[in-house]
Amino acid sequence: MTDTVGGVLTIALLVALLAAVYVPYGDYMARVYTSTSHLRVERLVYRLSGVDPDAEQGARSYAASAVGFSLVGIVVLMAVQLCQAALPMDRGLPGVGLWMSFNTAVSFVTNTNWQSYAGESTLGFTVQMAGLAVQNFLSAAVGIAVAVALVRGFVRTRSGSLGNFWVDLTRGTIRILLPLSFVAAVLLVAGGVVQSFGDTMMQALSGHPQVLTGGPVASQEAIKELGNNGGGFFNANSAHPFENPSGWTNLLQVFLILVTPVALTRTLGTMLGNRRQGVAFLGVMGVLWSLALAAATWSEVTGQGAAAQAAGAAMEGKETRFGEWASALFAVSTTATSTGAVNASHDSLTPVGGGVAMLNMMLGEIVPGGVGAGIYGILVMAVLAVFVAGLMVGRTPELLGKKISARQMTYVALYTLTTPALVLVGTGVAISRDSTSDAMGNAGGHGFSEVLYAFTSAANNNGSAFGGLTVTSDFFQVTLGLAMLLGRLVPIVLVLLLAGSLAAQGRVPATAGTLPTHTPLFVGMLVGVILVMTGLTYFPSLALGPIAEALA
């Protein structure tokens, strides 16, 4: 079987698997968030935490709960890292430094999972499990909860409430993420992923003893991918054979990355009572994901770029057990969501391949986006699209039965400006510093791309990196940490305020002048609005980085 045939069959199998679970998984999540009953274990959680599960929250209260919960999580995770040496199963490792612990805590709480350290030589098992893995669950559940709250904003009329954040958080963790992660972990162990509580002493071919680092890898790997987290147990992430041993575990990991964001479009349609709308949004995501995959695969397989053409292939930084097709598929899927896991070095991607990975994040990670974040991101862009359409025909824009007025557009405008401001200002400040040139692994356009990629990844809560940039200095630890924090919490607050303003409205009946938002025409328009917005915002910076490198 040729690489081309194998690559095409892998993509076809992935799409078939996603299609097979789309309806049952999507409808199950809709039932989870619309059910009025509580499981016994959930009632125990509510009783211990002092939460009234039947009480509803308005937009401001819901936002305060989400932000407050995240900030407390940062403090707790910092404390766990700083006190690592006093914890059991510390593996003899010292506590993590102050600014690195800040950066890591913010990273995992915001679902970014950016890592400026090597996990196997920095963190003990307790920090990995009780710190990082716990936040892998909770940060993903927060994202889904915010998305569900926005959907309720479109569903409810004359309402001052969006549900209960604590109930949504608990249900997402207990009913969705925990059981699916357990099944995924078992499959990964069956595929050869390590799951242990100690290291193994082996005799190397040279005859000398060698220590192979072990740990609870499979259990963390499962939620890492399913929750679109991305932080790896090992520094090499999913390129490490203990995390991703073979082609079929690689396919499983890509499936886990995509399955929840894809199925949430079905959840959206089911909760709205308009499943065609969910299919339309899935169509937008599918078009953009397919275009990105085609461009990245073509560039990697054909070896675009001077270095690849001189070598005769683009295999630098890629695992031979995966090859160019699977590496491109993983890179596109992980940057089109908010996952950030990697099975190849993105610093070694061809200029076009690296540019596509960066562009996926700049789109707002809505193809299909992170767990929850993809849904509320695409809904915000849909509000923008109907606003543009309303300007064209001189009619008050409407979306899903709700009028879009100046108040809603203020939230949308602030949402769309937040991340670009963090990316471009952060990159500009970093590039202006003399010390940044020493941190860059390369000069010229590629070096600029390393810095631009870092702030793009941080502000969009992705977590992948062009590995050539050294980010262990206090400057990068703090600035990237702030980019991750603001890039997560500010959009969440704006989305919830938007949801509250929509829920307070009545429903506008559809008329002959209403723009249908479930048709191929609207799908095409929404794709166009997303691409134009991203292009106008980021083209100058892309021209200095991957575009300049590709044309060199």
XYZ file of C-alpha atoms in Angstrom:
552
model
C 0.000 0.000 0.000
C 1.407 3.402 -0.956
C 1.593 6.333 1.439
C -1.094 8.135 -0.567
C -3.553 5.237 -0.398
C -2.856 4.736 3.295
C -3.304 8.446 4.008
C -6.582 8.696 2.103
C -7.959 5.563 3.782
C -6.995 6.914 7.215
C -8.873 10.165 6.593
C -11.874 8.267 5.218
C -11.959 5.975 8.264
C -11.719 8.972 10.595
C -14.651 10.703 8.886
C -16.674 7.471 8.975
C -16.065 7.036 12.710
C -17.075 10.634 13.406
C -20.221 10.197 11.314
C -21.122 6.980 13.158
C -21.146 8.606 16.608
C -22.398 12.047 15.537
C -26.116 11.513 16.205
C -26.046 9.342 19.355
C -23.255 11.286 21.050
C -24.661 14.685 20.132
C -28.171 13.797 21.291
C -26.795 12.286 24.509
C -25.031 15.555 25.379
C -28.261 17.450 24.670
C -30.100 15.177 27.126
C -27.376 15.707 29.727
C -27.821 19.477 29.703
C -31.624 19.540 29.428
C -32.416 16.858 32.000
C -34.193 17.952 35.195
C -33.015 14.955 37.236
C -29.741 14.581 39.137
C -27.641 11.469 39.670
C -26.910 10.366 43.224
C -23.225 11.132 42.885
C -24.109 14.583 41.566
C -26.393 15.259 44.531
C -23.502 14.292 46.812
C -21.238 16.789 45.043
C -23.859 19.529 45.386
C -24.369 18.758 49.066
C -20.634 18.850 49.811
C -20.127 22.075 47.871
C -23.239 23.804 49.169
C -24.836 24.223 45.746
C -28.582 24.333 45.162
C -28.895 22.393 41.873
C -32.395 23.693 41.210
C -31.431 27.368 41.443
C -30.828 29.289 38.208
C -28.216 31.958 37.526
C -28.322 35.089 35.427
C -25.567 36.026 32.997
C -23.473 37.983 35.497
C -23.765 35.338 38.202
C -22.942 32.558 35.718
C -19.906 34.515 34.484
C -18.740 35.272 38.028
C -18.950 31.560 38.866
C -16.974 30.530 35.769
C -14.284 33.166 36.291
C -14.072 32.656 40.038
C -13.801 28.890 39.672
C -10.970 29.321 37.152
C -9.051 31.786 39.325
C -9.297 29.515 42.363
C -8.097 26.634 40.196
C -5.008 28.632 39.234
C -4.131 29.327 42.870
C -4.603 25.689 43.880
C -2.575 24.319 40.963
C 0.238 26.792 41.645
C 0.338 25.667 45.266
C 0.493 22.008 44.273
C 3.478 22.670 41.996
C 5.344 24.870 44.478
C 4.942 22.209 47.199
C 5.798 19.261 44.954
C 8.784 18.140 47.043
C 6.496 17.601 50.056
C 3.954 15.508 48.151
C 3.933 11.717 47.750
C 5.189 10.235 44.482
C 7.292 13.335 43.822
C 9.951 11.138 42.167
C 12.604 13.110 44.062
C 11.894 16.253 42.040
C 11.980 19.754 43.582
C 9.114 22.229 43.597
C 8.443 24.140 40.393
C 9.679 27.745 40.213
C 7.241 30.599 40.859
C 6.768 31.946 37.335
C 6.847 28.544 35.697
C 4.203 27.345 38.150
C 2.118 30.445 37.314
C 2.452 29.824 33.598
C 1.614 26.128 33.946
C -1.329 26.716 36.276
C -2.862 29.320 33.965
C -2.163 27.071 31.001
C -4.035 24.043 32.329
C -6.910 25.954 33.933
C -7.577 27.828 30.683
C -7.558 24.602 28.624
C -4.403 25.808 26.837
C -1.915 23.284 28.245
C 1.086 25.165 26.970
C 4.236 23.619 28.467
C 7.556 25.375 28.963
C 9.104 22.351 30.674
C 9.777 18.657 30.082
C 7.068 16.793 31.987
C 9.033 13.627 32.642
C 11.911 15.510 34.334
C 9.962 18.308 36.039
C 6.755 16.905 37.532
C 6.037 14.013 39.880
C 3.081 11.666 39.581
C 0.961 13.504 42.154
C 1.225 16.831 40.342
C 0.537 15.111 37.027
C -2.589 13.339 38.324
C -4.021 15.508 41.111
C -3.004 18.752 39.455
C -2.806 18.652 35.680
C -5.165 15.756 34.908
C -7.874 17.174 37.189
C -7.737 20.491 35.362
C -7.878 18.624 32.053
C -11.365 17.512 33.073
C -12.531 20.726 34.693
C -11.315 23.191 32.051
C -13.007 21.156 29.317
C -16.236 21.008 31.326
C -16.143 24.797 31.783
C -15.896 25.284 28.009
C -18.906 23.066 27.331
C -20.898 24.780 30.096
C -20.328 28.228 28.562
C -21.370 26.961 25.129
C -24.548 25.438 26.559
C -25.335 28.713 28.350
C -25.090 30.602 25.037
C -27.394 28.086 23.355
C -29.896 28.619 26.176
C -29.682 32.340 25.435
C -31.087 31.645 21.960
C -33.645 29.108 23.225
C -35.136 31.022 26.151
C -37.458 34.028 25.875
C -38.066 36.800 28.391
C -35.764 34.966 30.778
C -33.230 36.326 33.211
C -31.361 33.052 33.683
C -28.991 30.826 31.723
C -29.014 27.737 33.931
C -26.660 26.822 36.755
C -22.903 26.854 36.128
C -22.172 24.368 38.922
C -24.732 21.891 37.607
C -23.438 22.211 34.045
C -19.837 21.803 35.248
C -20.683 18.723 37.310
C -22.740 17.051 34.599
C -20.125 17.653 31.918
C -17.447 16.094 34.104
C -19.372 13.131 35.527
C -21.711 12.182 32.694
C -19.540 12.949 29.656
C -15.809 13.344 30.214
C -15.141 10.778 32.958
C -16.828 7.718 31.395
C -15.531 8.417 27.903
C -12.006 9.028 29.203
C -12.099 5.697 31.040
C -13.005 3.851 27.820
C -10.370 5.792 25.849
C -7.690 5.042 28.450
C -8.420 1.306 28.266
C -8.131 1.417 24.467
C -4.856 3.327 24.682
C -3.410 0.822 27.171
C -4.451 -1.962 24.792
C -2.592 -0.086 22.056
C 0.624 0.015 24.058
C 0.447 3.377 25.852
C 2.223 3.239 29.215
C 0.184 3.152 32.440
C 2.312 2.565 35.541
C 3.569 4.158 38.736
C 7.296 3.744 38.339
C 10.262 3.700 36.002
C 11.723 0.623 34.325
C 15.402 -0.302 34.278
C 16.465 -1.809 30.953
C 19.727 -2.956 29.486
C 20.603 -0.923 26.391
C 22.202 -2.433 23.270
C 25.509 -1.018 24.457
C 25.242 -3.191 27.553
C 24.790 -0.278 29.929
C 21.663 0.114 32.090
C 19.045 2.636 30.963
C 16.088 4.063 32.862
C 12.819 4.251 30.940
C 10.493 6.799 32.535
C 7.009 5.476 33.194
C 3.896 6.859 34.802
C 0.116 7.151 34.541
C 0.319 8.153 30.874
C -2.718 6.507 29.250
C -5.176 7.919 31.789
C -3.845 11.425 31.203
C -3.572 10.912 27.446
C -7.261 10.054 27.184
C -8.574 13.298 28.709
C -5.732 15.249 27.117
C -7.224 14.495 23.688
C -10.915 14.105 24.567
C -10.972 17.410 26.476
C -8.910 19.215 23.804
C -6.202 19.898 26.369
C -2.957 18.860 24.717
C -0.376 18.884 27.496
C 1.700 15.733 27.257
C 3.131 13.583 30.034
C 6.398 13.551 28.069
C 8.161 16.512 26.482
C 7.763 14.983 23.014
C 3.986 14.805 23.561
C 2.169 12.476 21.135
C 5.375 11.994 19.153
C 6.706 9.935 22.092
C 6.241 6.177 21.595
C 5.042 5.767 25.192
C 2.195 8.221 24.492
C 1.442 7.252 20.902
C 3.016 3.936 19.886
C 1.456 3.163 16.494
C -0.645 4.254 13.562
C -3.918 3.086 15.060
C -3.326 4.822 18.408
C -2.551 7.931 16.369
C -5.907 7.588 14.578
C -7.655 7.043 17.920
C -6.109 10.209 19.323
C -7.186 12.301 16.328
C -10.692 10.838 16.689
C -10.764 11.790 20.385
C -9.623 15.308 19.507
C -12.438 15.863 17.011
C -15.355 13.816 18.321
C -16.769 16.128 21.000
C -16.469 19.432 19.068
C -18.067 17.776 16.014
C -20.888 16.148 17.998
C -21.628 19.406 19.813
C -23.044 20.787 16.555
C -25.701 18.055 16.806
C -26.228 19.015 20.448
C -26.697 22.616 19.337
C -29.282 21.662 16.724
C -31.149 19.384 19.119
C -31.321 22.000 21.892
C -32.449 24.652 19.400
C -35.111 22.331 17.999
C -33.576 22.975 14.568
C -31.158 20.222 13.635
C -30.600 21.678 10.175
C -28.925 24.619 11.908
C -26.471 22.284 13.585
C -25.715 20.631 10.243
C -25.125 24.064 8.688
C -22.541 24.979 11.319
C -20.946 21.550 10.901
C -20.765 22.308 7.172
C -18.853 25.540 7.836
C -16.427 23.714 10.094
C -16.056 20.849 7.610
C -15.290 23.150 4.679
C -12.583 25.068 6.540
C -11.079 21.902 8.080
C -10.964 20.188 4.672
C -9.285 23.193 3.033
C -6.693 23.358 5.809
C -6.024 19.605 5.632
C -5.659 19.662 1.853
C -3.183 22.568 1.931
C -1.089 21.153 4.778
C -0.998 17.621 3.355
C -0.052 18.838 -0.124
C 2.767 20.947 1.294
C 4.167 18.222 3.521
C 3.837 15.369 1.013
C 5.342 17.328 -1.875
C 8.072 18.760 0.336
C 7.468 22.439 -0.343
C 10.312 24.675 0.803
C 14.011 24.867 0.032
C 15.171 22.556 2.839
C 12.631 19.830 2.060
C 13.337 19.952 -1.651
C 17.079 19.716 -1.030
C 16.523 16.686 1.215
C 14.016 15.088 -1.138
C 11.291 14.865 1.528
C 9.792 16.760 4.471
C 10.423 14.155 7.139
C 12.534 16.296 9.467
C 10.816 16.465 12.849
C 8.325 13.704 11.949
C 8.066 10.172 13.276
C 8.679 7.471 10.667
C 5.891 5.376 12.197
C 3.418 8.116 11.180
C 4.876 9.754 8.079
C 3.783 12.938 6.337
C 0.070 12.150 5.867
C -0.646 11.297 9.493
C 1.542 14.158 10.724
C -0.375 16.683 8.616
C -3.716 15.235 9.761
C -2.704 15.498 13.410
C -1.286 19.030 13.027
C -4.436 20.346 11.329
C -6.803 18.656 13.789
C -4.923 19.783 16.874
C -4.700 23.435 15.783
C -8.247 23.537 14.385
C -9.383 22.594 17.883
C -7.885 23.989 21.075
C -5.915 20.816 21.723
C -2.284 21.676 21.121
C -1.049 18.071 21.216
C 1.533 17.264 18.551
C 2.858 14.077 16.954
C 5.540 15.975 15.010
C 7.619 19.083 15.500
C 5.613 22.025 14.146
C 8.870 23.976 13.946
C 9.941 21.518 11.239
C 6.754 21.767 9.165
C 7.088 23.256 5.713
C 6.335 26.998 5.512
C 2.846 26.315 4.149
C 2.194 23.548 6.679
C 3.299 25.720 9.585
C 1.319 28.651 8.209
C -1.845 26.530 7.993
C -1.413 25.421 11.613
C -1.042 29.057 12.646
C -4.006 30.179 10.532
C -6.231 27.506 12.104
C -5.660 29.129 15.476
C -6.118 32.638 14.095
C -9.540 31.636 12.759
C -10.542 31.341 16.404
C -10.283 27.556 16.511
C -13.795 27.013 15.189
C -13.059 24.268 12.647
C -14.453 22.512 14.678
C -12.916 24.317 17.632
C -12.306 23.307 21.215
C -14.824 21.543 23.434
C -17.475 24.199 23.893
C -15.261 27.011 22.632
C -15.864 25.957 19.042
C -19.642 26.203 19.442
C -19.706 29.588 21.119
C -17.050 30.822 18.691
C -19.031 29.822 15.595
C -22.218 31.314 17.081
C -20.461 34.635 17.647
C -19.247 34.611 14.029
C -22.792 33.758 12.890
C -24.066 36.851 14.727
C -21.455 38.877 12.861
C -22.463 37.299 9.534
C -26.169 38.114 9.927
C -25.225 41.636 10.964
C -23.277 42.045 7.717
C -26.215 40.580 5.790
C -28.582 43.001 7.500
C -26.412 45.925 6.456
C -26.571 44.740 2.846
C -30.370 44.723 2.661
C -31.188 47.448 5.186
C -32.971 45.134 7.616
C -32.516 44.586 11.343
C -30.436 41.416 11.565
C -31.876 38.324 13.246
C -30.365 35.001 14.234
C -32.377 32.022 15.454
C -35.365 34.187 16.265
C -33.437 36.859 18.177
C -32.820 40.430 17.016
C -29.205 41.539 16.846
C -28.983 45.120 18.084
C -26.179 47.482 19.079
C -25.859 45.823 22.467
C -25.254 42.363 21.038
C -22.838 43.732 18.431
C -20.837 45.472 21.149
C -20.210 42.121 22.813
C -19.396 40.530 19.446
C -16.997 43.331 18.487
C -15.144 43.103 21.800
C -15.002 39.313 21.450
C -13.500 39.461 17.953
C -10.945 42.118 18.982
C -9.713 40.518 22.221
C -7.622 37.675 20.846
C -6.021 39.584 17.919
C -5.039 42.365 20.327
C -3.354 39.888 22.660
C -1.578 38.133 19.777
C -0.342 41.192 17.905
C 0.559 43.331 20.918
C 2.296 40.414 22.617
C 4.256 39.542 19.483
C 5.217 43.185 18.915
C 6.478 43.645 22.465
C 8.434 40.384 22.355
C 10.051 41.123 18.991
C 11.074 44.612 20.173
C 13.148 43.148 23.004
C 16.827 42.478 22.302
C 16.760 39.298 24.383
C 14.130 37.698 22.128
C 16.642 37.193 19.321
C 18.675 35.001 21.673
C 15.563 32.961 22.526
C 14.668 32.374 18.865
C 15.980 29.152 17.362
C 16.071 30.639 13.880
C 16.566 34.005 12.256
C 14.475 35.737 9.592
C 10.901 34.865 8.746
C 10.968 31.520 10.532
C 12.220 33.090 13.747
C 9.438 35.672 13.595
C 6.982 32.816 13.032
C 8.194 31.150 16.224
C 7.281 34.215 18.282
C 4.017 34.861 16.415
C 3.027 31.199 16.808
C 3.720 31.312 20.564
C 1.383 34.245 21.217
C -1.192 32.950 18.737
C -1.217 29.602 20.528
C -1.385 31.178 23.984
C -4.111 33.766 23.318
C -6.269 31.228 21.458
C -5.781 28.652 24.248
C -4.243 26.082 21.915
C -0.944 25.146 23.531
C 1.090 23.819 20.598
C 4.351 25.557 19.749
C 7.064 26.140 17.207
C 9.582 24.397 19.425
C 12.545 26.504 18.312
C 11.640 29.345 20.679
C 12.989 29.142 24.254
C 10.269 30.457 26.581
C 11.727 29.712 30.007
C 12.595 33.353 30.783
C 10.432 35.283 33.239
C 9.307 37.585 30.418
C 7.796 34.784 28.332
C 6.443 32.925 31.367
C 4.506 36.017 32.474
C 3.434 37.462 29.123
C 2.312 34.148 27.663
C 0.554 33.366 30.948
C -1.354 36.654 30.787
C -2.206 36.040 27.119
C -3.648 32.638 28.040
C -5.589 34.027 31.005
C -7.111 37.007 29.196
C -7.638 34.998 26.008
C -9.815 32.578 27.967
C -11.674 34.621 30.557
C -12.480 37.800 28.614
C -14.218 35.948 25.733
C -16.109 33.766 28.239
C -17.468 36.823 30.045
C -18.462 38.486 26.751
C -20.170 35.305 25.508
C -22.187 34.983 28.704
C -23.215 38.650 28.608
C -24.295 38.105 25.001
C -26.263 35.039 26.084
C -27.979 36.988 28.846
C -29.013 39.781 26.469
C -30.462 37.242 24.037
C -32.332 35.290 26.709
C -34.033 38.495 27.887
C -35.574 39.059 24.442
C -38.792 37.725 23.049
C -38.810 35.565 19.922
C -39.124 37.250 16.541
C -41.392 35.284 14.174
C -39.865 34.286 10.852
C -41.146 36.226 7.841
C -40.432 36.365 4.132
C -37.624 38.795 4.887
C -35.899 36.590 7.446
C -32.488 35.346 6.383
C -32.469 31.521 6.642
C -29.292 30.492 8.438
C -29.412 26.765 7.711
C -28.927 26.962 3.932
C -25.822 26.459 1.772
C -25.972 30.175 0.941
C -25.513 31.150 4.574
C -22.833 28.489 5.013
C -20.882 30.087 2.171
C -21.409 33.561 3.579
C -20.269 32.529 7.046
C -17.140 30.902 5.616
C -16.435 34.124 3.730
C -16.918 36.336 6.780
C -14.582 34.162 8.866
C -11.851 34.177 6.204
C -12.140 37.918 5.511
C -12.068 38.812 9.201
C -9.020 36.661 9.799
C -7.271 37.839 6.659
C -7.745 41.548 7.387
C -6.574 41.068 10.950
C -3.545 38.832 10.544
C -2.314 39.134 6.953
C 0.473 41.673 7.725
C 1.912 39.459 10.460
C 1.572 36.322 8.340
C 3.349 38.140 5.510
C 6.337 38.715 7.775
C 6.427 35.083 8.886
C 5.230 31.978 7.015
C 4.384 33.775 3.750
C 7.818 35.397 3.552
C 9.451 32.057 4.367
C 7.394 30.236 1.730
C 8.351 32.769 -0.941
C 12.028 32.833 -0.002
